Amino acid sequence: PQAEGLVIVNIPEKEEDRLFSEHFACHECNISLEEIEPRLFSFNSPYGACPSCSGLGSNLVVDPERVAPDHSLSVMEGAIRPWGVPRGHWYYAQVVNVADHYGADLTKPFGELPKDFQHVVLYGSGRTSINFKYTRSDGKGTGHYRGTFEGVIPNLERRYKQTESQDIRTWIERFMRAMPCRACNGARLKPEALAVTFRGMNIREVTGLSVGEAFHHFSSLELKENEEIIARQILKEIRDRLRFMNNVGLDYLTLDRVTGTLSGGEAQRIRLATQIGSQLVGVLYILDEPSIGLHHRDNNRLLETLLTLRDLGNTVVVVEHDKDTMLNADHIVDLGPGAGVHGGQIVAAGNPKEIMASPDSLTGHYLSGYREIVVPKSRRAGNGQILAVRGAAGNNLKDVSIDIPLGKFVCVTGVSGSGKSTLVNQTLYPALARKLMRANEDPLPFREITGMEHLDKVINIDQSPIGRTPRSNPATYTGIFTPLRDLYTQLPEAKVRGYKAGRFSFNVKGGRCERCEGAGIIKIEMHFLPDVYVPCEECKGKRYNRETLDIKFKGLSIADVLDLTCEEALDVFENIPVLKRKLTTLRDVGLGYIHLGQQATTLSGGEAQRIKLAGELSRVSTGRTVYILDEPTTGLHFADVSMLLGVLARLVDKGNTVVVIEHNMDVIKCADHIIDLGPEGGSRGGMILAQGTPEEVARVQESHTGQYLSNELR
């Protein structure tokens, strides 16, 4: 008879029979697998991706905490957020009948209602029938029927799957959360892929290792002779890539880290490691601030990597503000002398010594020590109140507890990957925003936060754009545009013509150029290429029609004013207090060179951040605000850092608290209080090494920050 690919082999020495199959199948249960291919281990391929989550590792599910976030409210007061206040609409009649069935009082706080009623409201009555009353459509009394109650969460899930409206899907997503896929537990792959192991580990377990752990794992592998023949070249490639990532300070990153969670500096260093691994010669490499997100301890490893690229026979051009990088350069090109319209010239060029000797180079002055950011003579005392975080345990944090003294300038420091962003951006800020601003934020796990009663709001001032379209500009963002339009409305010529404030808005019909709809530019779609913008032929980029441009103040039309720099506008409007105050603030944060109508998309991250700071400074302060900034010195020159510190000092001097994540020693040495995490990155970090003034932290031998800080203070 046909053996169907099976053979029994008798082994006399062991007195046993062994069954073998030529198929990828188990001879006992007869489950077969297809031939193993590389695509089986890719969650980007339908061949290997988990069918339940399509390789994403998570599914969007309706979260009961987002559906009913505040249990102190009653149902009638809006405890169920998707319903709002239900009185008057269809859900009201339904929930009243459900409450009658379970004997629940809808005027009581939702958290005090019977648990079975809470469960029915959220998840439905299942098979339990409820008597529903309704008003007859013919107006002749009421009727009733028995049926089940769907529940808020099943209702939202059903509508999310069935609707074709993107607006409805977006609305429902407000109540949803990404949860690990139940089928693969976040592994993203099919069970068949996870069943394949090498040295007892499947691919999910290997990619869960950090770069440092993976390098040790693959470096210490001992292979048999036949395994060595197969795997030699593969292992060489793996080890080389891991070694390069190690060398640029990324040893703490896990191999399965989601790209979207990487900082700009981390992503750039990964690309840098890839290039080093290629061992190319005669290449021009251009890097834009590769030191972003790097602690001083790790910066030396990055510099060694760049020098290795140079020594291979390549040319490395780096746009950088880091002092150590400049001092290690072979040639420096210094641009200036100022920013914006005051810059654009080569101030000095040569090796570091020549730059330091140049009398015209502001950069040289800071490199030589002729100019410096001085250490404050004293530290602020604060207001005596404490914001305390207890038991933070998100990501790599190990039950971290910190005290943030209010009314001070606080710096959170530590080597790359030590847990700073997890603590501040993913735990502290979301918790404060949820409590103080009613934001829809989900903090990472923590035990408690006390002291929030001393605060009225929290503001995260990051380097994200102030607007994503060319219509956004500094004038609209800072609120200058509203009083400016009001001013033009009050001019005699505008009153005669009956012009209102909307006439001077480029977003409203009437005064704007209708050819470009007030954008000043025309977008040309290039289909498979990026869109191209060209100046409007009708208004020549001025955004307004001829009639609107006829109205002038001191000989300037509204379009002319938008084309002024902040410094020029300050001279024009020096006698108008509301405009003078806002323009002065923009100048004080170092943005006197930007144009009022400059497109938001052309502003750098540092400029966008300082515009946000200017907006905060121009507001009336209560002195009870926490401002959070993540590496605000990114993209800033020494002189800009000095100006930024002055701006932050103004916020603190008003009684507010500023919390900054930073690696820049000029900022750290000026802090009133430091919270230092470490000792290393990734799984070897997440602990508090030191808390206190810069002088106190500098005395902690275990702290890498303290070691560098002691040199700065000395």
PDB file of C-alpha atoms in Angstrom, residues 45 51 60 69 229 281 356 418 465 560 626 640:
ATOM      1  CA  SER A  45       2.817  40.175   4.744  1.00  0.00           C
ATOM      2  CA  PRO A  51      -5.473  37.356  10.770  1.00  0.00           C
ATOM      3  CA  LEU A  60      -9.539  49.317  18.534  1.00  0.00           C
ATOM      4  CA  PRO A  69     -15.227  58.648  32.678  1.00  0.00           C
ATOM      5  CA  ILE A 229      28.036  26.786   7.368  1.00  0.00           C
ATOM      6  CA  VAL A 281      33.396  55.007   0.361  1.00  0.00           C
ATOM      7  CA  MET A 356      37.209  81.094  18.056  1.00  0.00           C
ATOM      8  CA  SER A 418      16.248  56.322  31.023  1.00  0.00           C
ATOM      9  CA  PRO A 465       3.846  73.314  13.909  1.00  0.00           C
ATOM     10  CA  ASP A 560       1.717  95.354   3.709  1.00  0.00           C
ATOM     11  CA  VAL A 626       2.580  73.989  34.907  1.00  0.00           C
ATOM     12  CA  ASP A 640      19.072  81.434  21.422  1.00  0.00           C
TER      13      ASP A 640
END
